Each structure stands twice: as structure tokens, then as C-alpha cells.
XYZ file of C-alpha atoms in Angstrom:
363
model
C -0.525 6.387 8.210
C -0.132 2.836 9.335
C 2.556 2.488 11.916
C 3.544 3.752 15.358
C 0.297 5.696 15.392
C -1.655 2.444 14.629
C -4.753 4.532 13.882
C -8.213 3.066 14.117
C -6.768 0.186 12.206
C -8.518 -3.065 11.501
C -5.474 -5.190 10.622
C -6.051 -8.860 9.935
C -2.670 -10.610 9.958
C -4.313 -13.513 11.784
C -6.340 -14.167 8.652
C -3.522 -13.759 6.169
C -0.879 -15.815 7.950
C -2.893 -19.078 7.732
C -3.646 -18.233 4.104
C 0.076 -17.895 3.434
C 0.827 -21.286 4.948
C -1.986 -22.909 3.000
C -0.837 -21.351 -0.256
C 2.720 -22.504 0.295
C 1.383 -26.012 0.662
C -0.363 -25.615 -2.690
C 2.855 -24.668 -4.448
C 3.582 -28.173 -5.677
C 7.077 -28.114 -4.186
C 7.800 -31.649 -2.959
C 11.571 -31.678 -2.906
C 13.385 -31.250 0.393
C 14.058 -27.530 -0.021
C 14.526 -25.688 3.284
C 11.672 -23.226 3.912
C 12.103 -20.702 6.705
C 9.129 -18.576 7.755
C 9.252 -15.922 10.455
C 7.270 -12.888 11.572
C 8.728 -9.394 11.939
C 7.161 -6.256 13.373
C 7.239 -2.925 11.546
C 4.997 0.112 11.063
C 2.579 -1.146 13.697
C 1.917 -4.361 11.783
C 3.233 -7.874 11.338
C 5.283 -8.829 8.283
C 5.618 -12.484 7.325
C 8.999 -13.320 5.788
C 9.558 -16.608 3.961
C 13.007 -17.673 2.741
C 13.632 -20.744 0.582
C 16.863 -22.675 0.153
C 18.710 -20.679 2.822
C 21.009 -22.206 5.420
C 19.910 -21.667 9.053
C 22.772 -19.327 9.937
C 22.258 -17.242 6.794
C 18.540 -17.058 7.532
C 19.227 -15.969 11.119
C 21.528 -13.175 9.937
C 19.023 -12.022 7.336
C 16.199 -11.900 9.877
C 18.314 -9.909 12.315
C 19.401 -7.364 9.687
C 15.892 -6.922 8.306
C 14.453 -6.520 11.797
C 16.995 -3.793 12.534
C 16.405 -2.004 9.228
C 12.612 -2.126 9.603
C 12.778 -0.824 13.168
C 14.922 2.086 11.980
C 12.585 2.964 9.089
C 9.493 2.642 11.288
C 10.868 5.329 13.569
C 12.404 7.545 10.875
C 9.347 7.548 8.585
C 6.667 8.149 11.201
C 5.255 11.621 10.494
C 3.774 12.236 13.936
C 6.040 10.964 16.700
C 9.741 11.415 17.399
C 11.764 10.665 14.284
C 13.294 12.169 11.163
C 10.068 12.725 9.206
C 8.213 14.156 12.204
C 11.090 16.557 12.800
C 11.091 17.536 9.122
C 7.351 18.256 9.310
C 7.873 20.578 12.253
C 10.616 22.478 10.429
C 8.686 22.670 7.138
C 5.957 24.574 8.958
C 8.318 27.560 9.254
C 8.417 28.001 5.471
C 12.195 28.368 5.505
C 14.558 26.036 3.631
C 15.683 23.135 5.813
C 18.053 20.213 5.432
C 16.271 16.965 4.712
C 17.471 14.029 6.829
C 19.211 11.439 4.617
C 16.934 8.710 5.981
C 13.871 10.496 4.577
C 15.224 11.281 1.101
C 14.410 7.886 -0.525
C 10.829 8.145 0.736
C 10.452 11.758 -0.370
C 11.859 11.184 -3.856
C 9.783 8.041 -4.394
C 6.665 9.825 -3.153
C 7.193 12.764 -5.493
C 7.742 10.500 -8.495
C 4.682 8.334 -7.879
C 2.451 11.279 -6.969
C 3.340 12.904 -10.292
C 2.356 9.721 -12.126
C -0.994 9.708 -10.324
C -1.616 13.351 -11.353
C -2.533 14.313 -7.808
C -4.753 11.379 -6.838
C -1.986 10.451 -4.408
C -0.810 13.488 -2.470
C 1.460 12.789 0.534
C 1.696 16.515 1.316
C -1.843 16.385 2.764
C -0.789 14.897 6.086
C -2.935 17.550 7.743
C -5.975 15.817 6.286
C -5.054 12.597 8.089
C -4.803 14.563 11.331
C -8.133 16.252 10.717
C -9.844 12.882 10.379
C -8.082 11.572 13.471
C -6.282 8.748 11.669
C -3.038 9.800 13.328
C -4.080 8.528 16.751
C -5.561 5.647 18.717
C -8.425 5.756 19.374
C -9.380 7.963 16.416
C -11.378 11.153 16.721
C -14.955 10.285 17.643
C -16.514 12.173 14.733
C -15.576 13.116 11.166
C -14.502 16.704 10.486
C -17.022 19.315 9.416
C -17.311 20.518 5.851
C -15.949 23.913 6.913
C -12.865 22.281 8.445
C -12.272 20.335 5.240
C -12.705 23.397 3.039
C -10.331 25.440 5.181
C -7.626 22.797 4.819
C -8.195 22.115 1.122
C -8.264 25.802 0.224
C -4.561 25.911 1.036
C -4.184 22.729 -1.059
C -0.623 21.665 -0.158
C 0.764 19.460 -2.926
C 3.818 17.256 -3.053
C 4.946 18.939 -6.279
C 5.242 22.178 -4.287
C 8.020 20.604 -2.258
C 11.286 21.976 -3.612
C 14.147 19.511 -3.220
C 17.612 20.736 -4.144
C 20.169 18.148 -3.178
C 19.422 17.707 0.497
C 17.818 21.132 0.959
C 14.048 21.133 1.045
C 11.398 23.823 1.177
C 7.599 23.707 1.226
C 6.040 26.432 -0.901
C 2.534 25.972 0.543
C 1.709 26.744 4.179
C 0.308 23.854 6.155
C 2.322 21.223 4.326
C 2.627 18.076 6.412
C 4.139 14.971 4.852
C 2.456 11.623 5.470
C 3.391 8.909 2.994
C 0.683 6.561 4.232
C 0.969 3.010 2.835
C 3.930 3.994 0.649
C 6.275 4.001 3.652
C 5.869 0.321 4.633
C 5.690 -0.703 0.956
C 9.005 0.985 0.169
C 10.508 -0.550 3.313
C 9.499 -3.997 2.029
C 11.115 -3.296 -1.361
C 14.297 -2.212 0.401
C 14.168 -5.375 2.522
C 14.077 -7.493 -0.640
C 17.025 -5.503 -2.014
C 18.932 -6.170 1.202
C 18.221 -9.892 0.916
C 19.695 -9.820 -2.586
C 22.828 -8.168 -1.192
C 23.059 -11.027 1.307
C 22.870 -13.552 -1.531
C 19.258 -14.563 -0.869
C 17.167 -14.707 -4.033
C 14.084 -16.751 -3.140
C 11.938 -14.828 -0.684
C 8.401 -13.640 -0.074
C 7.219 -10.833 2.236
C 3.561 -10.335 3.134
C 1.913 -7.473 5.016
C -1.773 -6.616 5.332
C -2.862 -7.823 1.875
C 0.375 -6.841 0.120
C 2.896 -9.347 -1.254
C 6.430 -8.851 -2.544
C 8.037 -11.800 -4.271
C 11.621 -12.531 -5.230
C 12.725 -15.633 -7.069
C 10.520 -18.661 -6.514
C 9.656 -21.399 -4.043
C 11.860 -24.330 -4.928
C 11.184 -24.071 -8.650
C 7.495 -23.202 -8.247
C 6.039 -19.678 -8.410
C 4.818 -17.908 -5.319
C 1.009 -18.234 -5.354
C -0.806 -15.591 -3.311
C -4.446 -14.603 -2.689
C -6.479 -11.637 -3.833
C -9.113 -11.159 -1.151
C -12.811 -10.489 -1.545
C -14.242 -7.105 -0.557
C -14.115 -6.864 3.205
C -11.153 -9.248 3.401
C -13.367 -12.145 4.496
C -12.184 -14.703 1.969
C -10.239 -15.426 -1.192
C -11.500 -14.042 -4.492
C -8.731 -15.554 -6.618
C -5.171 -16.851 -6.596
C -2.372 -15.412 -8.718
C 1.133 -16.752 -9.301
C 3.686 -13.983 -8.912
C 6.639 -13.736 -11.257
C 10.219 -13.848 -10.029
C 10.373 -10.190 -9.038
C 6.866 -8.848 -8.680
C 4.583 -7.243 -6.141
C 0.869 -7.345 -5.477
C -0.423 -4.202 -3.775
C -3.960 -3.872 -2.416
C -5.815 -0.870 -1.020
C -9.183 -1.674 0.578
C -11.827 0.168 2.559
C -11.747 -2.368 5.409
C -8.065 -1.992 6.254
C -8.418 1.104 8.478
C -11.757 2.534 9.507
C -13.977 3.745 12.305
C -17.735 3.910 12.896
C -19.623 7.093 13.781
C -23.402 7.135 14.220
C -23.722 3.853 12.393
C -21.658 4.896 9.369
C -18.230 3.547 8.499
C -15.474 6.001 7.595
C -12.283 4.604 6.091
C -8.916 6.231 5.521
C -8.729 6.170 1.702
C -9.418 9.861 1.333
C -9.948 11.673 -1.961
C -7.423 14.547 -1.911
C -9.846 16.637 -3.966
C -12.791 16.446 -1.546
C -11.014 15.396 1.645
C -13.595 12.655 2.208
C -13.482 8.851 2.044
C -14.000 7.441 -1.443
C -17.392 5.726 -1.601
C -17.566 4.181 -5.076
C -14.756 1.657 -4.526
C -14.275 -1.221 -2.059
C -10.826 -2.490 -3.049
C -8.152 -2.283 -5.748
C -5.310 -4.706 -6.436
C -2.376 -3.885 -8.740
C 0.552 -6.024 -9.916
C 3.839 -4.263 -10.697
C 7.553 -5.070 -10.284
C 7.842 -3.223 -6.943
C 5.478 -2.832 -4.006
C 5.898 0.940 -3.664
C 4.603 1.532 -7.207
C 1.875 -1.092 -6.885
C 0.589 0.376 -3.620
C 0.445 3.974 -4.832
C -1.125 2.914 -8.127
C -3.760 0.908 -6.228
C -4.573 3.958 -4.133
C -4.822 6.226 -7.193
C -7.130 3.761 -8.973
C -9.222 3.453 -5.808
C -9.688 7.230 -5.729
C -10.427 7.380 -9.463
C -13.273 4.902 -8.970
C -15.046 2.585 -11.423
C -15.699 5.346 -13.962
C -12.114 6.546 -14.372
C -9.795 3.856 -13.020
C -8.795 2.602 -16.476
C -7.732 6.087 -17.576
C -5.520 6.387 -14.503
C -4.167 2.870 -15.052
C -3.072 3.866 -18.550
C -1.338 7.010 -17.275
C 0.496 5.050 -14.582
C 1.557 2.190 -16.861
C -0.639 -0.369 -15.083
C -1.948 -3.266 -17.172
C -2.694 -5.832 -14.450
C -5.277 -4.554 -11.991
C -8.564 -5.440 -10.345
C -11.224 -3.170 -8.828
C -14.182 -4.136 -6.639
C -16.905 -1.481 -6.738
C -19.427 -0.491 -4.080
C -21.962 -3.077 -5.256
C -19.367 -5.844 -4.981
C -18.879 -6.351 -8.711
C -15.340 -7.135 -9.811
C -13.661 -5.338 -12.720
C -10.416 -6.947 -13.875
C -8.106 -6.098 -16.745
C -7.645 -8.730 -19.409
C -3.923 -8.964 -18.644
C -4.609 -9.921 -15.028
C -7.604 -12.099 -15.846
C -5.384 -14.395 -17.886
C -3.234 -15.060 -14.784
C -5.953 -15.705 -12.202
C -6.453 -19.155 -10.701
C -9.196 -20.640 -8.526
C -11.583 -17.743 -8.991
C -14.481 -17.486 -6.546
C -17.394 -19.046 -8.508
C -19.847 -16.643 -6.858
C -18.107 -13.496 -8.097
C -19.573 -11.399 -10.870
C -16.586 -10.310 -12.917
C -16.239 -7.820 -15.750
C -13.148 -8.251 -17.902
C -11.913 -4.946 -19.293
C -9.157 -3.829 -21.594
C -7.360 -0.788 -20.165
C -6.573 0.467 -23.648
C -9.979 0.167 -25.348
C -12.146 0.041 -22.153
C -14.149 -2.751 -23.788
C -15.773 -5.082 -21.276
C -17.053 -8.653 -21.172
C -19.189 -9.871 -18.295
C -18.611 -13.270 -16.735
C -21.592 -14.469 -14.734
C -21.204 -16.891 -11.823
């Protein structure tokens, strides 16, 4: 998970922040519309918040409220240190029914819903797997777990659908259940931050964190234009203009990793094998909210190049892009039609998620 236990995280906000500023300059907005950009801290990472057309005092109040909310959720949703979710994990281990803290319920319900859509490719009940790999600490464990350790954990196979939630009473049917909502937690927090801005009367806003973007409204009459990064995060693959309420979620193998005996191990783990997914480098998904986009991106990442379109259909995703292990880019026709300034060196396969037909576009 990606917050107060910052993991062996390779986070690159220093790269994305200049990209954000450059993209804002490309927006074609020449009128004197106030633009307020600030950086907040949450979940062990930086979040860049941009507000447009907001008076200074209103912007100050919004920043203060969002900072407070994000600090609260960072603590409450951390599964390993002191906080509501960590306490719930300790009590779930007893197997007895417990009362779920109200602060955790939105995360739990969202996680259950999205995990069901992914048909198990996203399983936040496998927090023990994160611990086994050492991604719950800094520095991470010096070596990957053994096959026997993985088999022992997976044989118990805790699943999020085995969590019984009745009102605010919760019970874990499987022993060893430990909840870790991974990238969903900060993504949902960003969605809730946008909702709070709407309550404060702020419509035009953009939040960016570690390759994810959540847009609301526009930038002075122009759409928010954001980057999709190349594999490895070293540059821009393409630009896409986000609609008035839309999110771009990306899961990539370079975001959190460690090296052992010359081999890189990343934290996108296949819940079926317990090991890092090797066939995929990155997945980007566009959906109306960041929580759904992030979980869908993770599920498509795990599904890999052979099955990602089937999973996209099941999860209602039509706009998605996958970069495979060889660096080739697979993009759905619906997203292809929205891409701008595509890297001329990329080898791209356009695919239709319904028919799985493909057309190759050479550099």
C-alpha cells in the first residue's frame, strides 16, 4: 500500500509536476482566469491541486479543508500502523464479528464492489501477501518470499467477498484476512476531495498523484489535457483531453519496486499466484471516477495482453491502454480517437474491446 508505510516506492512527483505546468500552458487558455496550484501531502505522496476561477480566500479555505480531510484518511486507511483500518485488521484476526469504524466503511464498500467487478483480479483481502513481500515497510524485505511461503498463504485464499458486512458489523469468514486496499485508498480519497470541492462551490479543478489524474469542470473554457506516460515513466507517450468529470488511472511496474540479485520485483501482484505480473508494463484506464479507473487498471494489468480485453468488457471499460513486456502499446479504439501528440516512436495496436480486432500502426 502506498502511504504511511511508503514501501520501497519509486515515486516521481518531481517528473510529473513540471509536466503538469507545461500541459496547463498548452491548454490554450489566454484569458485572465485565476489559476491556483498547490501541493498537498497524503498517503506518503504529493498531490498537486489546481483550481481555476476561484477567489484567493475561497482557494485558501478549500486547500485547508482538503489537507485536513486527506490527513485524516491517510491515518484511518493505513492498514499497518495506528488507525481505524489497522485496528480493524487486528480485530478481524479473531474471527469474531466486530464493529467496522465508520471512517472505513466507504473504502470497504467501494473495495467490495470493484473487486466483484474484477472477478477476483483485485483482492484487497490479501493484505498478508503485501506483508509477505515486504511492501509494507521501508526498506522492503531484502528477498522475495519462497514458493512454500506463497503457497501457504494462498491455500487459505482470503477473499474480499468472504467479508460479511451487515450494517456496521463485519466478519471475516477466512482466517488470515488482512485488508489492504492498495492504490484504491488514495484514489477514493481524491474522488472524495473533488466531491468536497463541489460542496464548496468549486467546479473547475484538477488533482494529480503519481500518474493518476482526476478532473472536474475545465480550465477556463479549455479541457484539462494530461499525459499518458511511456513504460518506465521516463517520458510522454500521448496527451489526452479529459472530459468535465473524468479520471485517468494508471498502474505501472515502475511505481513501486525493489531489486534482488539483479532482478526487479514490483508490487502489482497476481492474487492467483502471489507473484508480480510479468507480461504487462503499464495500464491506463479512463472512467468517470478515479477509484474505478485505478482498480480497473490493476485488474487489466493482472489479466495481461492475452485477456485484458475480456476483463475490460466485464468491467465496463471502453477507453484503455496497455503496454506489454516488449514495450508495444495496445489501445482501444475509443481511447485512440481521443489521443493527441502521440509519441512517433511508439508501436501501437488499435483494438476493439468488443470484437478484439486489431490494427497495427507502425512508427
